[in-house]
Short mmCIF file of C-alpha atoms in Angstrom, two decimals:
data_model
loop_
_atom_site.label_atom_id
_atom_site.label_comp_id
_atom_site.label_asym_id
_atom_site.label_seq_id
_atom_site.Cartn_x
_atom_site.Cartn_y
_atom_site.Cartn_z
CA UNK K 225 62.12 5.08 -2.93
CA UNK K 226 61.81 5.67 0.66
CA UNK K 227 64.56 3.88 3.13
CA UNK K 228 64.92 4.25 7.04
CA UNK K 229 68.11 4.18 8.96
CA UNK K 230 68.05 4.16 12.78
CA UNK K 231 69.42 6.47 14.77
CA UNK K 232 70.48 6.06 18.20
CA UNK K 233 68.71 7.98 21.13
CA UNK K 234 66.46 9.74 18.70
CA UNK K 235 62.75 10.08 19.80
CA UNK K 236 60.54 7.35 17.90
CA UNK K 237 58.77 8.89 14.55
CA UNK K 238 55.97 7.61 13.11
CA UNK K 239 56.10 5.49 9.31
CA UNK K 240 55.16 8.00 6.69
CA UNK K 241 52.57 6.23 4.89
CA UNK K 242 51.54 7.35 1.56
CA UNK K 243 47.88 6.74 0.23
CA UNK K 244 48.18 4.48 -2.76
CA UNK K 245 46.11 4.87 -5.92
CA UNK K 246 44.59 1.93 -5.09
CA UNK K 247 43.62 2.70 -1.66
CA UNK K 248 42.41 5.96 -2.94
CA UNK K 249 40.17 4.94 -5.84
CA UNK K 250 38.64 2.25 -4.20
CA UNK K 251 36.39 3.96 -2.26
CA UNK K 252 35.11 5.70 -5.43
CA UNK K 253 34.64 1.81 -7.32
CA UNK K 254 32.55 0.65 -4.12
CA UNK K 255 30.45 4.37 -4.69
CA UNK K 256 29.96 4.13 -7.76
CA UNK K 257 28.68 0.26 -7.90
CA UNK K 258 25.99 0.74 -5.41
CA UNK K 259 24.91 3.88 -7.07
CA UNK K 260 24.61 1.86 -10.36
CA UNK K 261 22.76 -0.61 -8.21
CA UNK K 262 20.27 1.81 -6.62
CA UNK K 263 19.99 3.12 -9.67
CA UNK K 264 19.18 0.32 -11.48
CA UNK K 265 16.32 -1.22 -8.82
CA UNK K 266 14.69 2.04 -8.68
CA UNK K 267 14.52 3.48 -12.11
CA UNK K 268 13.64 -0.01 -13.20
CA UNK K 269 10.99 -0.29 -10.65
CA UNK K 270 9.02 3.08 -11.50
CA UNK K 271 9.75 3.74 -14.95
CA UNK K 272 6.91 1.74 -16.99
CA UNK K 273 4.49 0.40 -14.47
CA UNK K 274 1.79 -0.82 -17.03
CA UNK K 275 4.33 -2.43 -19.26
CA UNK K 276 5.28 -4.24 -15.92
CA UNK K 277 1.92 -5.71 -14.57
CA UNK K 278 1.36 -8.92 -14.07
CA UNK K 279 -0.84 -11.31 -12.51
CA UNK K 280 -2.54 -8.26 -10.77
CA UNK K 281 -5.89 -9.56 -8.72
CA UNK K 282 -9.40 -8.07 -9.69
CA UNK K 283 -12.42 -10.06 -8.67
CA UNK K 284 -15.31 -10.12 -10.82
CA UNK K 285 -19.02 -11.16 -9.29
CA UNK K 286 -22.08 -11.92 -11.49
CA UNK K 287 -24.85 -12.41 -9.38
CA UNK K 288 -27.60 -11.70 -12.55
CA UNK K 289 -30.13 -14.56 -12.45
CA UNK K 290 -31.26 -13.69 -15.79
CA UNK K 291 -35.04 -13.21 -17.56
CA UNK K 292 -37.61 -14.04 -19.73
CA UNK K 293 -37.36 -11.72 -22.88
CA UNK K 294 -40.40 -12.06 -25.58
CA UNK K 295 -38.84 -12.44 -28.87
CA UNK K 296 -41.79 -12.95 -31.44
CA UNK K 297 -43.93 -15.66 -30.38
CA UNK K 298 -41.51 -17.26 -28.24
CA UNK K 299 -39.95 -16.77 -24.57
CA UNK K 300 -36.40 -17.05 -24.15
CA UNK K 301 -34.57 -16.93 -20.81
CA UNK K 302 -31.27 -15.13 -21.48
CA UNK K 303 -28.84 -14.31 -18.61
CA UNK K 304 -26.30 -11.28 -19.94
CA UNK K 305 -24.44 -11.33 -16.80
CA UNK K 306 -23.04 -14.76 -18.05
CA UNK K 307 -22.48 -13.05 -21.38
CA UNK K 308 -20.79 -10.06 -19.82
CA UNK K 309 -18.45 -12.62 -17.70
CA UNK K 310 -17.37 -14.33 -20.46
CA UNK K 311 -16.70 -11.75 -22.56
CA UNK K 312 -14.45 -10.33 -20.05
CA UNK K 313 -12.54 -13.47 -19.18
CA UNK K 314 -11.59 -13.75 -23.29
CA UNK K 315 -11.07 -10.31 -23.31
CA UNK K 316 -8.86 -9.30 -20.45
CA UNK K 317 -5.14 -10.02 -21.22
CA UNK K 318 -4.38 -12.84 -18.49
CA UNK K 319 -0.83 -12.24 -18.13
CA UNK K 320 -1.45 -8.62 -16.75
CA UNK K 321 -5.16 -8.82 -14.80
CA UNK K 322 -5.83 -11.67 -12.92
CA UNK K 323 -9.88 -11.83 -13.42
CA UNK K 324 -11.27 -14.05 -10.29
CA UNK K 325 -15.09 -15.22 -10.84
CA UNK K 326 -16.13 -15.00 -7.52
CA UNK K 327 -19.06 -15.23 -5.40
CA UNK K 328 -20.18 -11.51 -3.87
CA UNK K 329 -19.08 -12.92 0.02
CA UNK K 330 -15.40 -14.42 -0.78
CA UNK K 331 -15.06 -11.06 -3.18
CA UNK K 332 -15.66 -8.58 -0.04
CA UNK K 333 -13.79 -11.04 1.63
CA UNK K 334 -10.83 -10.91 -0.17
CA UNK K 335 -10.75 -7.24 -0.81
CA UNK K 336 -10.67 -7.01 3.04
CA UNK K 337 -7.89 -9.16 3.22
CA UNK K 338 -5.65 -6.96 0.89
CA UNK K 339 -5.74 -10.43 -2.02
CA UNK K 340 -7.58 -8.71 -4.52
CA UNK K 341 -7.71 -4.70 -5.66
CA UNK K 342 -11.05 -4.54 -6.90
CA UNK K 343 -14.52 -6.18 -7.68
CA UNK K 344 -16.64 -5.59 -10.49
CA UNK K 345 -20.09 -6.65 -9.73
CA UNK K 346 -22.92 -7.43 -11.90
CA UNK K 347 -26.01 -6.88 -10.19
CA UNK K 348 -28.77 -9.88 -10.30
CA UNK K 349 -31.86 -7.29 -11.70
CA UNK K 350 -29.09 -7.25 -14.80
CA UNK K 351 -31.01 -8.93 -17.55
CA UNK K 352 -34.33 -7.27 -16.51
CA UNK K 353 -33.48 -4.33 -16.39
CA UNK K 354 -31.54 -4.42 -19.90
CA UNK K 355 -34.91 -6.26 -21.18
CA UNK K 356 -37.01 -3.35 -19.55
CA UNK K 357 -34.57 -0.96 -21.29
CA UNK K 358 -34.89 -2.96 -24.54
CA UNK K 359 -39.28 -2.50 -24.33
CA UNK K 360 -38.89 0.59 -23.08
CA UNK K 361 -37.17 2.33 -26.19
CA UNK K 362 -40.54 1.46 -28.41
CA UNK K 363 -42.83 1.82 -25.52
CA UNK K 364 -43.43 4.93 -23.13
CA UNK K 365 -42.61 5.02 -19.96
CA UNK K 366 -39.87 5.49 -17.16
CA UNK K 367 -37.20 3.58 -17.67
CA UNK K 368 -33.45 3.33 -16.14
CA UNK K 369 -30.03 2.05 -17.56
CA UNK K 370 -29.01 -1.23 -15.85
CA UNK K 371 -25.55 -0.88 -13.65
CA UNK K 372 -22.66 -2.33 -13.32
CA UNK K 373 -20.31 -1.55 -9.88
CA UNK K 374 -16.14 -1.40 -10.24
CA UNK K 375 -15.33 -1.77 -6.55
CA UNK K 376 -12.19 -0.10 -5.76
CA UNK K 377 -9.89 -1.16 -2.96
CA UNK K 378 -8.30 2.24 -1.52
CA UNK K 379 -6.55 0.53 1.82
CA UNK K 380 -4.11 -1.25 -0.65
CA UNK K 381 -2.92 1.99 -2.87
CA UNK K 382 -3.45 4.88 -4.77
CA UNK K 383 -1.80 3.39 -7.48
CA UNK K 384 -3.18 -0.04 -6.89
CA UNK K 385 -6.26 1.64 -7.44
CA UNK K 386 -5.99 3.74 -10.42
CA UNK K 387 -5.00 0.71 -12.13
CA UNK K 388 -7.88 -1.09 -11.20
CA UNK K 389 -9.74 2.09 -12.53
CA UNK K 390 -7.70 2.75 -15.52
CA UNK K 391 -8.95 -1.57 -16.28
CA UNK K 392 -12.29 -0.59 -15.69
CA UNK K 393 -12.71 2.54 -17.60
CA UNK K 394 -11.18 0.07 -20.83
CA UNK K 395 -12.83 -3.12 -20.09
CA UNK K 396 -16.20 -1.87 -19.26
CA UNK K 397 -16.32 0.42 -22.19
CA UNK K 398 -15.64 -2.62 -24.34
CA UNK K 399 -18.49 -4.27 -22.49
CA UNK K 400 -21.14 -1.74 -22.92
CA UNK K 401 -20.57 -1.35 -26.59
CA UNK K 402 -21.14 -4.75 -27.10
CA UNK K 403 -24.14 -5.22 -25.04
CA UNK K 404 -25.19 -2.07 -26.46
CA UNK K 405 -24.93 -3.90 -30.42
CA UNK K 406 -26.63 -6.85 -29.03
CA UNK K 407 -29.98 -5.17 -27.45
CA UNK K 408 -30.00 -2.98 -30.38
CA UNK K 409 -30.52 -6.17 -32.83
CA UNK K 410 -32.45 -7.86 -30.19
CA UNK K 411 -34.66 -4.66 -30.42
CA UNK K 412 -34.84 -4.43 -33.83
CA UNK K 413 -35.79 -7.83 -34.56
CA UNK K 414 -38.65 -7.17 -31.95
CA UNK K 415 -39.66 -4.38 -34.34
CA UNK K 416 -39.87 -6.28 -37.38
CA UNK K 417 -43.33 -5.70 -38.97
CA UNK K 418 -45.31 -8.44 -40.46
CA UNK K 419 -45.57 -8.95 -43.99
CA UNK K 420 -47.15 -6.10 -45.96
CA UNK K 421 -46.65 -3.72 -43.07
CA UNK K 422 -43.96 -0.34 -43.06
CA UNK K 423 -41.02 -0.82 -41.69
CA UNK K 424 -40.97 0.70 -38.32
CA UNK K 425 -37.62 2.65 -37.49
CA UNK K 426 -35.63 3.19 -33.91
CA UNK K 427 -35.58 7.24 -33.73
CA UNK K 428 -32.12 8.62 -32.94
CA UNK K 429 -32.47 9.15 -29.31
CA UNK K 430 -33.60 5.74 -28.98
CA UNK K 431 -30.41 4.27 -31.09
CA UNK K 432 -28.05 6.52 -28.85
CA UNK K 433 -29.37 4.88 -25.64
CA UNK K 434 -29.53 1.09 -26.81
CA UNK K 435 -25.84 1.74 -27.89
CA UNK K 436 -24.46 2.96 -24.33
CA UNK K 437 -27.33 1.03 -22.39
CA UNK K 438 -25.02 0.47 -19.61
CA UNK K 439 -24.44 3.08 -15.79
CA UNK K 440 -20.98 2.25 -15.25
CA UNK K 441 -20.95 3.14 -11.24
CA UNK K 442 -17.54 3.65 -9.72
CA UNK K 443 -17.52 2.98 -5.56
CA UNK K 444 -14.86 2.86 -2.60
CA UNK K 445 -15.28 -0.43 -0.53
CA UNK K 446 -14.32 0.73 2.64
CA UNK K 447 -12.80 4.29 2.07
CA UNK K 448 -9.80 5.35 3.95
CA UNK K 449 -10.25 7.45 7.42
CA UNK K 450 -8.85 10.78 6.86
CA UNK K 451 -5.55 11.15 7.65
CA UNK K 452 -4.14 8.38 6.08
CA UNK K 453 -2.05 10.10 3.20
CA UNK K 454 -4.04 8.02 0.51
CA UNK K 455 -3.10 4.91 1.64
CA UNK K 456 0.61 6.11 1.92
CA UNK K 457 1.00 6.04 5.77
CA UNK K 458 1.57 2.47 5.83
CA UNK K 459 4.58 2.94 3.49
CA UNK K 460 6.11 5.71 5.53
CA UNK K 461 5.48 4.45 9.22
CA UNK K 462 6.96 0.53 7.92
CA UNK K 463 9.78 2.63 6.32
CA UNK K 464 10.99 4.42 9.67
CA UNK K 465 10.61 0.84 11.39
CA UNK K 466 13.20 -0.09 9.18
CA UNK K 467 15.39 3.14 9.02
CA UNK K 468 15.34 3.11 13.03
CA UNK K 469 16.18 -0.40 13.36
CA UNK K 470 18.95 -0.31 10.67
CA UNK K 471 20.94 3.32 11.46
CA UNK K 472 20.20 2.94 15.16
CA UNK K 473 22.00 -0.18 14.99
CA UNK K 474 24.61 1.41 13.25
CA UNK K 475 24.80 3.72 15.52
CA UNK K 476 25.06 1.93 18.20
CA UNK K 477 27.54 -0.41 17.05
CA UNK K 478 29.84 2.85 16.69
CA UNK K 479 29.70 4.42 19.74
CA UNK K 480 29.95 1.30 22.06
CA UNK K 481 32.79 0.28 20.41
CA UNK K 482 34.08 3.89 20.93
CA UNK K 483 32.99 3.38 24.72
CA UNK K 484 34.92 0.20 25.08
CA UNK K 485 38.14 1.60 22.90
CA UNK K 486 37.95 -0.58 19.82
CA UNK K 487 37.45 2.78 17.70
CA UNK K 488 38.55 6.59 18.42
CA UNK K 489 35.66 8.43 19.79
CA UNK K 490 35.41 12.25 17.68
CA UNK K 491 33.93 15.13 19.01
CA UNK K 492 34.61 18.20 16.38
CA UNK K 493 38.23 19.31 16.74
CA UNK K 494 38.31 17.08 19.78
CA UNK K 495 39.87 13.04 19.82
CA UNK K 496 39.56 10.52 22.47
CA UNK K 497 40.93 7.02 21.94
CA UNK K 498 39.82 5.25 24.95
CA UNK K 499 42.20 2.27 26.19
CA UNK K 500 41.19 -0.99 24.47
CA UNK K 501 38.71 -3.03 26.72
CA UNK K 502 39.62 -6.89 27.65
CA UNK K 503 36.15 -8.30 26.57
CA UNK K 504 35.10 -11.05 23.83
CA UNK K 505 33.44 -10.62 20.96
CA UNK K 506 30.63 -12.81 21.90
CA UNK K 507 30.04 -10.40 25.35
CA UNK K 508 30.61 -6.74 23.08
CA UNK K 509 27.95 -8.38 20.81
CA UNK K 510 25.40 -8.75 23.63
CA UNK K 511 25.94 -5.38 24.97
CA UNK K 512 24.55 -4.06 21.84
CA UNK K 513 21.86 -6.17 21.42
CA UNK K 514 20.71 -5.15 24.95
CA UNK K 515 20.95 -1.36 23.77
CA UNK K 516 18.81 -2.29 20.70
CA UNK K 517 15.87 -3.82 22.34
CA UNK K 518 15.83 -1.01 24.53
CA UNK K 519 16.04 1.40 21.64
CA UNK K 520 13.64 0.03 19.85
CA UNK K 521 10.62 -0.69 22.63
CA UNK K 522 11.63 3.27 23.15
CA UNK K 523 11.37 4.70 19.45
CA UNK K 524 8.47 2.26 18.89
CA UNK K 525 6.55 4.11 21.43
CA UNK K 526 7.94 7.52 20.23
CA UNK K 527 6.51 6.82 16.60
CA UNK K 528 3.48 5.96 17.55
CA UNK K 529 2.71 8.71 19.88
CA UNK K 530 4.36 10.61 16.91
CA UNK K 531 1.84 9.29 14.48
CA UNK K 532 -1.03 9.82 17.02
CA UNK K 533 -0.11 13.54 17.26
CA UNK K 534 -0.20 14.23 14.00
CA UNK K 535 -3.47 12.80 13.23
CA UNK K 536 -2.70 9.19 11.90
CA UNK K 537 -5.49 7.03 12.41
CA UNK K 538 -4.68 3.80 14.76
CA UNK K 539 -7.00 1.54 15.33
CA UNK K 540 -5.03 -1.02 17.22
CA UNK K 541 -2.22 0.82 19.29
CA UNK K 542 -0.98 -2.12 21.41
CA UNK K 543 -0.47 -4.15 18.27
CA UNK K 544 1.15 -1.23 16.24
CA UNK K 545 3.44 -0.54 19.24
CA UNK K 546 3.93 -4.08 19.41
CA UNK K 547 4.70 -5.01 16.16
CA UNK K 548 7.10 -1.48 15.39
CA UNK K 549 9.44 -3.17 18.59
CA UNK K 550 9.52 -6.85 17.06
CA UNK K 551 10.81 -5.35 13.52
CA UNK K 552 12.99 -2.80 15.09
CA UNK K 553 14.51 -5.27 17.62
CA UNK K 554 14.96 -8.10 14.35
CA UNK K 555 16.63 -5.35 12.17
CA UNK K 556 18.72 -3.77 14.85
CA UNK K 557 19.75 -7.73 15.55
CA UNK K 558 20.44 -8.62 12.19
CA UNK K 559 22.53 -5.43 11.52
CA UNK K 560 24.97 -5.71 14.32
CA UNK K 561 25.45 -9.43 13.77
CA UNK K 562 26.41 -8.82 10.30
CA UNK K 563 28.74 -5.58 11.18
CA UNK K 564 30.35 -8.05 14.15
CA UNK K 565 30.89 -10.48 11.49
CA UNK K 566 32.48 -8.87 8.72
CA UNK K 567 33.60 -5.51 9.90
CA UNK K 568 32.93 -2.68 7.94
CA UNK K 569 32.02 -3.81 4.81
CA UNK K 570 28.68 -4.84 7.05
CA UNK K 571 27.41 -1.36 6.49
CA UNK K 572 27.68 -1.82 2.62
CA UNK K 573 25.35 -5.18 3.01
CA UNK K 574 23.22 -3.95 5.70
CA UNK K 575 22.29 -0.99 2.91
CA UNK K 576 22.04 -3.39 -0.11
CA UNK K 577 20.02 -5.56 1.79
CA UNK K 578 17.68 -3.34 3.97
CA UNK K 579 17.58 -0.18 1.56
CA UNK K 580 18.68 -0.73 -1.99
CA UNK K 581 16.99 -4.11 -2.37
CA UNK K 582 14.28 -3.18 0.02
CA UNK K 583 12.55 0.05 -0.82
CA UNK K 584 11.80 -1.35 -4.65
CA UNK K 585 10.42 -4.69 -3.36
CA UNK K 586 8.84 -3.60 -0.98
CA UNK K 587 5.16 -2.89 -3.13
CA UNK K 588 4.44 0.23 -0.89
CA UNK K 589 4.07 2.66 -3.78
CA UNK K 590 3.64 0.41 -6.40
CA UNK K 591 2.15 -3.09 -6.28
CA UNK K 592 4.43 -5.70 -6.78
CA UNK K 593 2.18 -6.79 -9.67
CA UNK K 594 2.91 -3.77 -11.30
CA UNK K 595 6.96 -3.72 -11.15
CA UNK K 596 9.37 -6.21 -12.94
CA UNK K 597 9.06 -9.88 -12.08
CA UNK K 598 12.12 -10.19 -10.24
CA UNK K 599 10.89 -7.40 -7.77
CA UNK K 600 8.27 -9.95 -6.56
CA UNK K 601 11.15 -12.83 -6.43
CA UNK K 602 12.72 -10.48 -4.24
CA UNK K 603 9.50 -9.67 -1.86
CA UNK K 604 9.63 -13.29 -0.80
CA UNK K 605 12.30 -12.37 1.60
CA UNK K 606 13.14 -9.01 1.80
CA UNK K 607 12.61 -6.71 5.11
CA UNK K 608 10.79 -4.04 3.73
CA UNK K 609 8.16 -6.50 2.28
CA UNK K 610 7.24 -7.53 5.35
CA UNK K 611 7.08 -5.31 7.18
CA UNK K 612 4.95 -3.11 4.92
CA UNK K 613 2.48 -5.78 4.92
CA UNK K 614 2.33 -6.08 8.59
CA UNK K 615 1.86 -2.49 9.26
CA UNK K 616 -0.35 -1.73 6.60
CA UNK K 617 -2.42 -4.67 8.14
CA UNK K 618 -2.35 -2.71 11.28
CA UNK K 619 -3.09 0.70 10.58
CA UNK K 620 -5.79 0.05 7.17
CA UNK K 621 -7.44 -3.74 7.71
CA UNK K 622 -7.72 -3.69 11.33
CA UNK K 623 -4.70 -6.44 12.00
CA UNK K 624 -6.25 -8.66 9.68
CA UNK K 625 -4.15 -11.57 10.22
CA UNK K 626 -4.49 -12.50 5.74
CA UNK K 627 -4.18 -9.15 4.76
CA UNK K 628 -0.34 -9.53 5.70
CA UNK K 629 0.01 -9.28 9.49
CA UNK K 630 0.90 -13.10 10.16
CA UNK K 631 3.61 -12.86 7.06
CA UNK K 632 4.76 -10.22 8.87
CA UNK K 633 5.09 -11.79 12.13
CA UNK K 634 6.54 -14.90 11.03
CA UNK K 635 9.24 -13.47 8.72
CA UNK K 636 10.23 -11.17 11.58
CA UNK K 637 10.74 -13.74 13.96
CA UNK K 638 12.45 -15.59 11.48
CA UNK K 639 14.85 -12.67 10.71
CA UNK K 640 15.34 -12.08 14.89
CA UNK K 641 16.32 -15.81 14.97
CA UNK K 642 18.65 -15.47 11.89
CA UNK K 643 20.10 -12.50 13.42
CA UNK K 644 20.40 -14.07 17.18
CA UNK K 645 21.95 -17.72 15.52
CA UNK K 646 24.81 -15.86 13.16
CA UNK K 647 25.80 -13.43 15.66
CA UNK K 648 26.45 -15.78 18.42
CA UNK K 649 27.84 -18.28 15.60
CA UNK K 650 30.20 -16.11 14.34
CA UNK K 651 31.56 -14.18 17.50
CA UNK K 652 31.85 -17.47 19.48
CA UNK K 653 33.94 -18.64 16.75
CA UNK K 654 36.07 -15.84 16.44
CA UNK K 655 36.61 -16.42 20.38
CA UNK K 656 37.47 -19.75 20.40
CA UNK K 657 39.69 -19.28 17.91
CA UNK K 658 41.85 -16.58 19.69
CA UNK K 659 40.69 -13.79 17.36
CA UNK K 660 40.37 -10.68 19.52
CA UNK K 661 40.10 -7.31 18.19
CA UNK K 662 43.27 -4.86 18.61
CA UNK K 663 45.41 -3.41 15.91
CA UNK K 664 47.79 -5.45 13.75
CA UNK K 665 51.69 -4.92 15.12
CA UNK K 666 54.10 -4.08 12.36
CA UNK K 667 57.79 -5.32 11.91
CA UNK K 668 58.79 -1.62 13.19
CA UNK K 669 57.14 -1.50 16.42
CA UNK K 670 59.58 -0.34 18.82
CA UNK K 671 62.06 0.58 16.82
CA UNK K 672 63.24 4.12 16.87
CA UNK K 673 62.83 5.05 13.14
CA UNK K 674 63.32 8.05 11.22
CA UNK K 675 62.07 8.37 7.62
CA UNK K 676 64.15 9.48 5.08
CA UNK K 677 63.75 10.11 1.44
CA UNK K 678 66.46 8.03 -0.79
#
């Protein structure tokens, strides 16, 4: 066990301090939790996307107005665009698609708005054209399949839309087949001879057709400009809003509180500790804050000319520019309140709650309707969410204030204010009650000790 003893006139020597086990594993416990917890959100998030969807939007508009088909002696008005719907409504599994019957205006609508991923449209020639197809295979002439359009929504993902296409290519298949066994009977029973007569039979070619009578025509609404990284740029650009605003917060919370002495400033082999400053927490706070708005109006405009340089389309630069300085400036605020309010375990939260949490939630790879339920729980409130919807607003559905710029407004104003109301909280607390930040005197301070080993 170590002891001290004093010595008179001696020169003062410093406490040997040894590291104890529990000092030195902690470090490696904190590590290894948030790995598990990154872990976790992202392997959970990518892993099985299809066993994971949910409530995922596809419109579906039947504008067929139907026709008068000849059966025997009678005429009967049949509309299989109504069939068609209905069959898909009972067939589609409604806790993974969620089918909308809508009309063709609130369907374009809403795939401009980013609310649904794709339309499929019945066209209203539907039934003639599948009764023309029906007289056609027993009568000569030119004749052409009747067609049904899956509308994908590129601005809203590549993955958003191979889903939609994946649902089509199984869905619509279903749907042909069984059109195709209904206008086969229908046909048949138009061919029925009278009494006494031979039995007149559908050649091959004619069976193949009426069994696939359906052109299943796959279509971009509104394809992407090039240089738009298949919808990814959105992602990318919200992700460096938040990267900026979170490190360069970071970093600025360092190297101020370097400037004023509160931390030793490190330069290679090279060690300054600056003489403490006499300023209050509430003041030190507000210094940085000042350097983060600045920052961020800066790197806004940096990224975007960035962006521009390289060839990213930007139809609304102001707003963009805009819009990267708001998030920035609510991030950056947010982070330093939380570092001046707990220290440095503020790092650890500001990365839980800005990356670990974030980047899963955040639906800019994979739609939210596609990942675990909790992930959209979790997009509610978390950064990354909205910001990705506010940018991807910006740059894909020209600042369309539904397809997610207002959300993204509003929840960053509401994170600023957040950030502006616990920062000043907590530092002019910690003023008022005395709590100033210099080191924490020990019982030996100026004594003259000399360690010794007993």
């Amino acid at each position: 066990m170590a002891t001290t003893e004093s010595t008179p006139g001696a020169e003062s020597s410093p406490r040997r301090r040894h590291l104890s086990p529990f000092r030195w594993a902690f470090p490696i416990v904190v590590v290894t939790l948030l790995a598990s917890l990154l872990g976790v959100m992202y392997l959970d998030y990518v892993v099985d996307p299809e066993k994971n969807l949910h409530d995922f939007p596809i419109a579906l508009v039947n504008q067929d107005v139907g026709d008068d088909i000849k059966n025997g002696d009678q005429v009967q008005h049949v509309n299989f665009g109504d069939q068609v719907t209905e069959g898909l409504r009972k067939a589609v599994p409604s806790d993974q698609i969620d089918l909308r019957v809508l009309g063709i205006n609130e369907a374009q609508l809403q795939m401009q708005s980013a609310r649904v991923y794709g339309t499929i449209i019945i066209p209203s020639d539907f039934s003639k054209r599948l009764g023309i197809l029906g007289v056609g295979s027993v009568v000569p002439g030119d004749i052409a399949k009747p067609e049904i359009t899956l509308q994908t929504n590129p601005r809203t993902g590549a993955f958003a839309t191979a889903v939609v296409q994946k649902f089509g290519d199984k869905a619509l298949t279903q749907v042909n087949a069984q059109v195709g066994q209904q206008l086969t009977e229908t046909v048949k029973k138009q061919l029925t001879p009278p009494p006494g007569a031979p039995p007149t039979e559908l050649s091959a070619a004619t069976r193949l057709v009426l069994a696939q009578p359906l052109n299943i025509v796959t279509a971009e609404f509104r394809p992407l400009p090039g240089g738009s990284g298949e919808g990814l740029t959105a992602f990318f650009y919200s992700l460096l809003l938040l990267l900026v605003g979170m490190v360069g917060a970071m970093i600025i919370h360092q190297l101020i509180d370097s400037a004023l002495g509160f931390l030793p400033t490190e330069w290679g082999p090279w060690y300054v500790h600056y003489p403490r400053a006499s300023i209050s927490r509430t003041k030190t706070l507000l210094i940085k804050w000042s350097a983060v708005v600045v920052m961020s109006i800066v790197v806004s405009g940096a990224l975007e000319g960035i962006g521009a340089a390289l060839g990213m389309p930007i139809d609304k630069p102001l707003l963009l520019f805009l819009y990267g300085a708001l998030v920035m400036i609510a991030v950056g605020f947010t982070c330093t309140a939380t570092l001046a309010a707990i220290g440095t375990a503020g790092l650890i939260i500001n990365l839980i709650v800005f990356i670990i949490l974030g980047l899963p939630s955040s639906g800019g790879t994979i739609p939210i309707e596609a990942t675990p339920k909790y992930f959209g729980w979790l997009a509610r409130f978390e950064p990354m969410h909205q910001v990705f919807l506010g940018t991807r607003s910006i740059l894909y559905f020209y600042g369309n204030g539904q397809a997610g710029l207002t959300r993204g407004v509003w929840m960053a104003v509401l994170g600023l204010a957040i950030g502006v109301v616990f920062g000043l909280g907590i530092t002019r607390f910690y003023d008022r009650k005395g709590l100033e930040r210099k080191p924490v005197e020990t019982a030996d301070t100026g004594k003259h000790a000399k360690p010794t080993d007993a």
